[in-house]
Amino acid sequence: MANFFPRWANWIPLKLLLIVMVLGAVVTGGIWYYFTPKYTNVGYMPAQPAPFSHAIHAEQLGMDCRYCHSHVEVAGHSNVPSTQTCMSCHSQIKAQSPKLAAVRASWETGTPVQWVRIHKAPDYVYFNHAVHVNRGISCHSCHGQINEMPVVYQAQPLSMAWCLECHREPEKFLRPPSEIYNLNWRPASAQEQLAMGAQYKKEWNVNPPVTCGGCHR
Amino acid sequence: MLRYFFIGLGLFLVGLFAVAGFRGQKSGKPPIEIFPDMDHQPKVKAQVPSSFFSDNRGNRLPVAGTVPIGYEAPRSKDNPFPDEGKYNGVRFTAGTDYLNTGRFGDQWGTGIPLPVTAELMQRGKERYQIFCAVCHGASGGGNGVAGQYGLVAIASYHQDRLREMADGEIYNTIVHGKNTMLGYGDRIPLNDRWAIVAYIRALQLAQTATINDVPAGERAKLEALPQP
């Protein structure tokens, strides 16, 4: 009787094994690459009802973040400004601009401008702005170079691993209290940052929570 | 067989990257939630809409005619607010004394009702630079950056009318605004308002001050600065 299976059939199990292994690697890699806030959240840049630009207001005009986000250092929640904040200037500056139609409509009717929210911690996480910005953490560490963004996008994943990266080693991020709202400030060098950070950490007794109850309360 | 597999896989990966993109790519699409779990709980957080109410506002406005505990409703006859009626009466003074309104009865009062310390001045300076300097300029000359972009008639503090103005009236301007300047009462709490008034007084003094007004111990520091 002739060979029932041709000779190459001997390789089938090996080839199948190789295929399964490659597919396994691709699926694992795909999940590692895609199933994380680094992919799902970073770069989220929704269109806003009015094309508000931080590059114009914060950088070109030199406005302080707190002119608009006025409760960031006293409240857990960093507020998005009221319509009156915009109208202080825009009742005269570019008062007829079509780009500001949504703001004017809100001013006339009293209904808020529906800004699309970008950064969002899940509802089971406790986050507080005031404790961070009053303890030497700048907006820059968590929101990126906002003052150069014509349109705001999410620059950091805001995942749990990301929070913990800083909570374990806050000295990498602590900066002088006068530079919290200056997003263009940079430490002279990495070593200097570590030395300065370690000093602040000791002086101010900075002790961010790394136990579950700190953030899941 | 293997060759076709790898060609297929390669095409699939190219397709995947074409459709799903890379990490950090800018996108206007809402974030994908792989396991939404308890990300969205039916509780109200600050500045979040709520479908529970017919107007979708999570943050409720006070019911018309109600007054928070510890507050007094604005007096109706001699109401100092230029924009009365605009908020359907939803606006409260926290008391009717000088500290809260800047006036004694119906007269503007003068004097800072808080201890004027170096910290208060420092605080006033910081707050002034955040909230007022964009329009009024760092030294109060009315030459802030907003003026260069078309905001007209920003008052300079260095005119006799404002030098002689009662502290209480400046306080009231911060809270409720004046003519084309809108109020800052919702963003600047009570103590900070008085700190800003104190700092404005210092700015006004500084315009006409001479070296003799500087304490003897501090003069050397000032003279060491580069002359303009």
XYZ file of C-alpha atoms in Angstrom:
445
model
C 0.000 0.000 0.000
C 1.273 3.438 -0.900
C 1.882 6.141 1.727
C -1.536 7.421 2.687
C -0.190 10.773 3.871
C 2.263 12.706 1.721
C 5.652 13.435 3.243
C 4.977 17.123 4.048
C 2.152 16.114 6.327
C 4.790 15.283 8.940
C 5.316 19.027 9.376
C 1.685 19.866 9.991
C 1.746 19.528 13.803
C 4.886 21.642 14.038
C 3.512 24.284 11.723
C 0.225 24.355 13.592
C 2.128 24.803 16.834
C 4.061 27.690 15.316
C 0.847 29.309 14.079
C -0.797 28.975 17.481
C 2.251 30.446 19.167
C 2.422 33.391 16.766
C -1.312 34.005 17.090
C -0.963 33.822 20.877
C 1.823 36.371 20.793
C -0.184 38.659 18.496
C -3.294 38.469 20.702
C -1.245 39.052 23.873
C 0.600 41.915 22.255
C -2.654 43.364 20.958
C -4.246 43.302 24.392
C -1.111 44.741 25.985
C -1.011 47.490 23.415
C -4.691 48.320 23.103
C -6.487 47.301 26.300
C -5.031 50.095 28.415
C -5.935 53.718 29.140
C -2.680 54.604 27.350
C -4.566 53.698 24.177
C -8.228 54.149 25.103
C -7.927 57.530 26.871
C -4.703 59.308 25.905
C -5.213 61.667 22.985
C -8.942 62.143 23.578
C -9.600 65.509 21.960
C -13.329 66.200 21.564
C -14.653 69.202 19.657
C -15.940 71.819 22.127
C -19.084 73.950 21.674
C -16.811 77.018 21.389
C -13.276 76.585 20.005
C -11.630 77.796 23.216
C -7.832 77.894 22.991
C -5.527 77.656 26.001
C -2.681 78.644 23.683
C -4.276 82.080 23.196
C -5.551 82.665 26.705
C -2.947 81.034 28.937
C 0.195 81.534 26.834
C -0.361 84.542 24.578
C -2.346 86.594 27.111
C -0.464 85.116 30.071
C -3.610 84.448 32.103
C -3.220 82.415 35.269
C -5.027 79.058 35.359
C -6.851 80.219 38.479
C -8.540 83.141 36.739
C -10.805 80.537 35.165
C -10.264 77.317 37.134
C -10.759 79.409 40.230
C -11.501 76.699 42.782
C -8.680 74.329 41.904
C -6.657 75.122 45.022
C -9.533 75.105 47.494
C -11.756 72.292 46.212
C -11.436 68.678 45.228
C -13.012 69.475 41.921
C -11.355 71.824 39.437
C -14.185 73.880 37.999
C -14.649 74.782 34.366
C -15.350 78.539 34.260
C -18.788 80.113 34.281
C -20.040 82.067 31.286
C -19.572 85.315 33.188
C -15.836 84.613 33.283
C -15.686 84.657 29.503
C -18.034 87.616 29.144
C -15.773 89.838 31.270
C -13.678 90.194 28.143
C -15.835 88.890 25.337
C -18.621 91.380 25.895
C -16.177 93.649 24.050
C -13.333 91.583 22.597
C -14.507 89.748 19.459
C -18.029 90.413 20.648
C -19.572 89.399 17.325
C -17.321 86.426 16.566
C -19.278 83.372 15.382
C -16.813 81.229 17.355
C -18.309 82.647 20.538
C -21.948 82.086 19.595
C -22.395 79.322 22.180
C -21.022 81.557 24.947
C -23.297 84.460 24.034
C -26.315 82.150 23.831
C -25.520 80.885 27.319
C -25.147 84.449 28.631
C -28.532 85.422 27.249
C -30.480 82.343 28.303
C -28.739 81.425 31.547
C -28.193 77.790 30.520
C -24.570 76.683 30.919
C -22.223 76.104 27.978
C -22.054 72.348 27.508
C -18.284 71.845 27.561
C -17.338 68.280 26.729
C -15.501 66.697 29.618
C -12.087 65.253 28.763
C -10.332 64.043 31.918
C -12.425 61.711 33.956
C -11.609 59.453 36.866
C -14.071 56.566 37.277
C -16.762 57.216 39.893
C -15.259 54.637 42.275
C -12.011 56.611 42.547
C -11.565 59.493 44.964
C -9.534 62.279 43.423
C -8.847 65.709 44.884
C -7.157 68.625 43.112
C -6.474 70.811 46.130
C -4.346 68.229 47.958
C -2.154 67.872 44.894
C -1.648 71.480 43.777
C -1.100 72.713 47.338
C 1.552 70.065 47.920
C 3.887 70.878 45.078
C 2.344 68.979 42.135
C 1.860 71.082 39.009
C -0.983 70.817 36.513
C 1.755 69.940 34.044
C 2.462 66.567 35.697
C -1.085 65.376 35.100
C -2.464 67.398 32.191
C 0.619 68.022 30.043
C 1.494 71.245 28.254
C -2.036 72.707 28.418
C -0.810 76.247 27.841
C 0.338 75.305 24.344
C -2.778 73.381 23.322
C -5.132 75.133 20.909
C -7.538 72.277 21.718
C -7.246 70.373 24.999
C -6.502 66.664 24.783
C -5.741 64.095 27.435
C -1.981 63.749 27.741
C -1.707 61.199 30.566
C -3.533 57.881 30.997
C -4.897 58.627 34.533
C -4.748 54.890 35.164
C -4.106 53.384 38.576
C -0.556 52.378 37.652
C 0.087 55.954 36.591
C -1.210 57.416 39.878
C 0.934 54.969 41.817
C 4.064 55.726 39.800
C 3.995 59.161 41.354
C 2.624 58.198 44.759
C 5.560 55.828 45.245
C 8.149 58.424 44.212
C 6.678 61.913 44.544
C 10.182 63.433 44.686
C 10.374 63.053 40.912
C 7.541 65.570 40.505
C 7.512 67.956 43.487
C 8.331 71.537 42.553
C 8.566 74.931 44.280
C 5.117 76.240 45.283
C 5.653 79.379 43.185
C 5.977 77.326 39.982
C 2.851 75.145 40.243
C 0.886 77.264 37.772
C 3.870 78.011 35.560
C 3.653 75.189 33.053
C 6.849 76.254 31.317
C 9.011 75.662 34.395
C 11.528 72.818 34.103
C 14.056 71.559 36.636
C 17.637 72.291 35.656
C 18.408 68.560 35.515
C 17.058 65.214 36.642
C 19.490 65.048 39.566
C 18.506 68.517 40.704
C 14.845 67.509 40.566
C 15.532 64.465 42.734
C 17.556 66.446 45.274
C 14.985 69.243 45.445
C 12.069 66.800 45.502
C 13.607 64.746 48.297
C 14.141 67.909 50.322
C 10.529 69.084 49.879
C 9.269 65.614 50.625
C 11.070 65.669 53.952
C 10.308 69.294 54.833
C 6.602 69.141 54.045
C 6.242 65.544 55.185
C 4.676 64.520 51.867
C 3.137 61.103 52.181
C 0.809 60.138 49.310
C -1.412 57.105 49.946
C -0.454 53.797 48.325
C -2.958 51.690 50.250
C -6.218 50.842 48.512
C -8.359 52.864 50.922
C -6.553 56.075 50.026
C -8.134 56.277 46.598
C -11.006 53.773 46.807
C -12.846 55.168 49.777
C 0.640 27.076 4.029
C 2.868 29.011 6.437
C 3.572 31.582 3.768
C -0.125 32.291 3.310
C -0.546 32.480 7.066
C 2.168 35.104 7.457
C 0.936 37.107 4.470
C -2.555 37.016 5.960
C -1.266 37.988 9.396
C 0.746 40.861 7.941
C -2.312 42.167 6.090
C -4.377 41.806 9.239
C -1.879 43.782 11.325
C -1.691 46.550 8.710
C -5.484 46.651 8.693
C -5.608 46.677 12.498
C -3.242 49.626 12.790
C -5.099 51.408 10.008
C -8.433 51.021 11.803
C -7.430 51.138 15.475
C -4.465 53.480 15.191
C -1.642 53.914 17.658
C -1.403 54.846 21.308
C -1.798 58.518 22.033
C -3.307 59.356 18.656
C -5.600 62.405 18.811
C -9.203 61.452 18.388
C -12.537 63.092 18.977
C -14.255 59.801 19.688
C -15.218 59.151 23.336
C -12.795 56.792 25.117
C -13.539 53.090 24.682
C -14.490 51.467 27.967
C -13.354 47.876 27.940
C -14.811 46.957 31.331
C -17.171 49.773 32.384
C -17.772 48.102 35.777
C -18.793 50.899 38.145
C -17.230 53.766 36.215
C -20.580 55.531 36.005
C -22.534 55.481 39.209
C -25.903 57.192 39.456
C -24.606 59.789 41.886
C -24.219 63.503 41.295
C -20.702 64.887 41.140
C -19.660 68.497 40.657
C -20.408 69.988 37.232
C -21.860 66.754 35.880
C -25.312 66.714 34.280
C -28.026 64.547 35.767
C -30.952 63.159 33.806
C -32.909 62.925 37.065
C -33.893 66.585 36.722
C -35.871 67.865 33.768
C -33.341 70.626 32.992
C -30.439 68.131 33.243
C -28.533 70.247 35.765
C -26.722 68.203 38.367
C -25.880 71.322 40.364
C -29.208 72.738 41.470
C -29.992 76.414 41.706
C -31.515 77.411 45.046
C -35.301 77.413 45.011
C -36.627 80.939 44.433
C -37.179 82.750 47.695
C -35.044 80.470 49.862
C -32.088 81.716 51.903
C -29.164 79.534 52.993
C -28.793 79.163 56.754
C -26.600 81.924 58.125
C -27.176 84.252 55.202
C -29.493 87.177 54.799
C -31.529 87.942 51.724
C -30.532 91.108 49.893
C -32.535 94.087 51.047
C -35.029 94.950 48.385
C -35.367 98.725 48.612
C -31.777 99.920 48.694
C -30.309 96.918 46.931
C -26.709 97.716 46.050
C -26.524 95.192 43.240
C -26.605 96.746 39.793
C -27.779 93.474 38.265
C -30.682 92.742 40.538
C -33.329 90.659 38.850
C -30.938 89.063 36.426
C -30.531 85.960 38.571
C -34.200 85.876 39.616
C -33.098 87.035 43.015
C -30.763 84.054 43.451
C -27.893 85.941 44.981
C -27.107 86.438 48.597
C -25.055 88.717 50.732
C -23.380 86.921 53.581
C -24.539 89.467 56.147
C -25.151 93.199 55.967
C -22.175 94.512 57.976
C -19.188 96.471 56.678
C -17.009 93.368 56.297
C -19.531 91.842 53.892
C -20.871 94.815 51.988
C -18.265 97.574 52.261
C -20.872 99.973 53.594
C -22.218 101.321 56.857
C -25.925 101.693 56.386
C -26.118 103.435 53.030
C -22.662 105.077 53.209
C -19.460 103.575 51.767
C -17.054 102.895 54.610
C -13.309 103.107 54.531
C -10.584 101.049 56.221
C -9.539 97.403 55.895
C -11.589 95.350 58.390
C -8.867 92.694 58.655
C -5.449 92.976 60.293
C -3.148 94.392 57.586
C -0.071 92.201 57.803
C 2.724 91.355 55.396
C 0.913 88.092 54.638
C -2.288 89.917 53.744
C -0.396 92.204 51.356
C 1.406 89.242 49.815
C -1.901 87.459 49.366
C -3.431 90.590 47.884
C -0.588 90.882 45.421
C -0.926 87.273 44.303
C -4.715 87.520 43.921
C -4.408 90.857 42.132
C -2.009 89.331 39.631
C -4.344 86.409 38.998
C -7.634 88.256 38.659
C -7.021 91.912 37.903
C -3.663 92.304 36.148
C -4.891 90.968 32.758
C -6.979 94.117 32.459
C -5.694 96.668 34.944
C -1.986 95.929 34.375
C 0.617 94.827 36.901
C 1.006 98.349 38.320
C -2.650 99.334 38.058
C -2.304 101.792 35.199
C -5.214 100.251 33.287
C -2.770 99.003 30.647
C -3.174 95.218 30.971
C -2.891 92.890 28.012
C -6.679 92.775 27.405
C -6.548 96.454 26.487
C -4.285 95.655 23.542
C -6.952 93.321 22.146
C -9.840 95.722 22.196
C -11.156 96.008 25.757
C -11.804 99.745 26.067
C -11.907 102.222 28.935
C -10.231 100.109 31.628
C -9.988 102.389 34.638
C -6.527 103.381 35.875
C -6.147 103.408 39.655
C -3.877 106.398 39.400
C -6.498 109.094 39.100
C -7.787 111.271 41.916
C -11.301 109.840 41.811
C -10.012 106.371 42.616
C -7.364 107.569 45.063
C -10.090 109.237 47.069
C -12.627 106.472 46.648
C -13.740 104.717 49.841
C -12.287 101.237 50.401
C -15.814 99.900 50.649
C -16.673 101.074 47.152
C -13.639 99.313 45.669
C -14.651 96.232 47.625
C -18.108 96.479 46.120
C -16.631 96.811 42.616
C -14.742 93.547 43.141
C -17.896 91.729 44.270
C -20.450 93.145 41.871
C -18.458 94.882 39.142
C -19.089 98.355 37.796
C -20.457 99.399 34.410
C -18.537 97.298 31.846
C -16.497 95.410 34.446
C -18.322 92.273 35.595
C -18.168 91.112 39.205
C -15.711 88.667 40.738
C -17.729 87.849 43.857
C -18.256 84.259 42.760
C -14.529 83.601 42.455
C -12.835 85.736 45.105
C -13.737 84.926 48.700
C -14.231 87.577 51.330
C -10.774 87.868 52.866
C -9.081 87.899 49.472
C -11.268 90.808 48.343
C -10.048 92.940 51.225
C -6.481 91.789 50.600
C -6.819 93.037 47.010
C -8.200 96.381 48.202
C -5.183 96.744 50.497
C -2.832 95.911 47.632
C -4.503 98.446 45.318
C -3.915 101.081 48.009
C -0.257 100.089 48.029
C -0.080 100.382 44.229
C -1.567 103.870 44.436
C 0.889 104.948 47.125
C 3.803 103.524 45.155
C 3.105 105.900 42.224
C 3.845 109.012 44.262
C 6.269 107.527 46.779
C 9.849 108.759 47.076
C 12.935 107.012 48.387
C 12.283 108.691 51.755
C 9.129 106.619 52.201
C 11.186 103.427 52.140
C 12.328 102.242 55.595
C 16.027 103.002 56.031
C 16.945 99.333 56.314
C 15.401 98.474 52.940
C 16.798 101.326 50.847
C 20.027 99.613 49.904
C 18.036 96.688 48.470
C 16.004 99.025 46.281
C 18.999 101.003 45.101
C 20.785 97.801 44.122
C 18.067 97.085 41.534
C 18.854 98.081 37.925
C 17.553 101.590 37.229
C 15.058 101.904 34.367
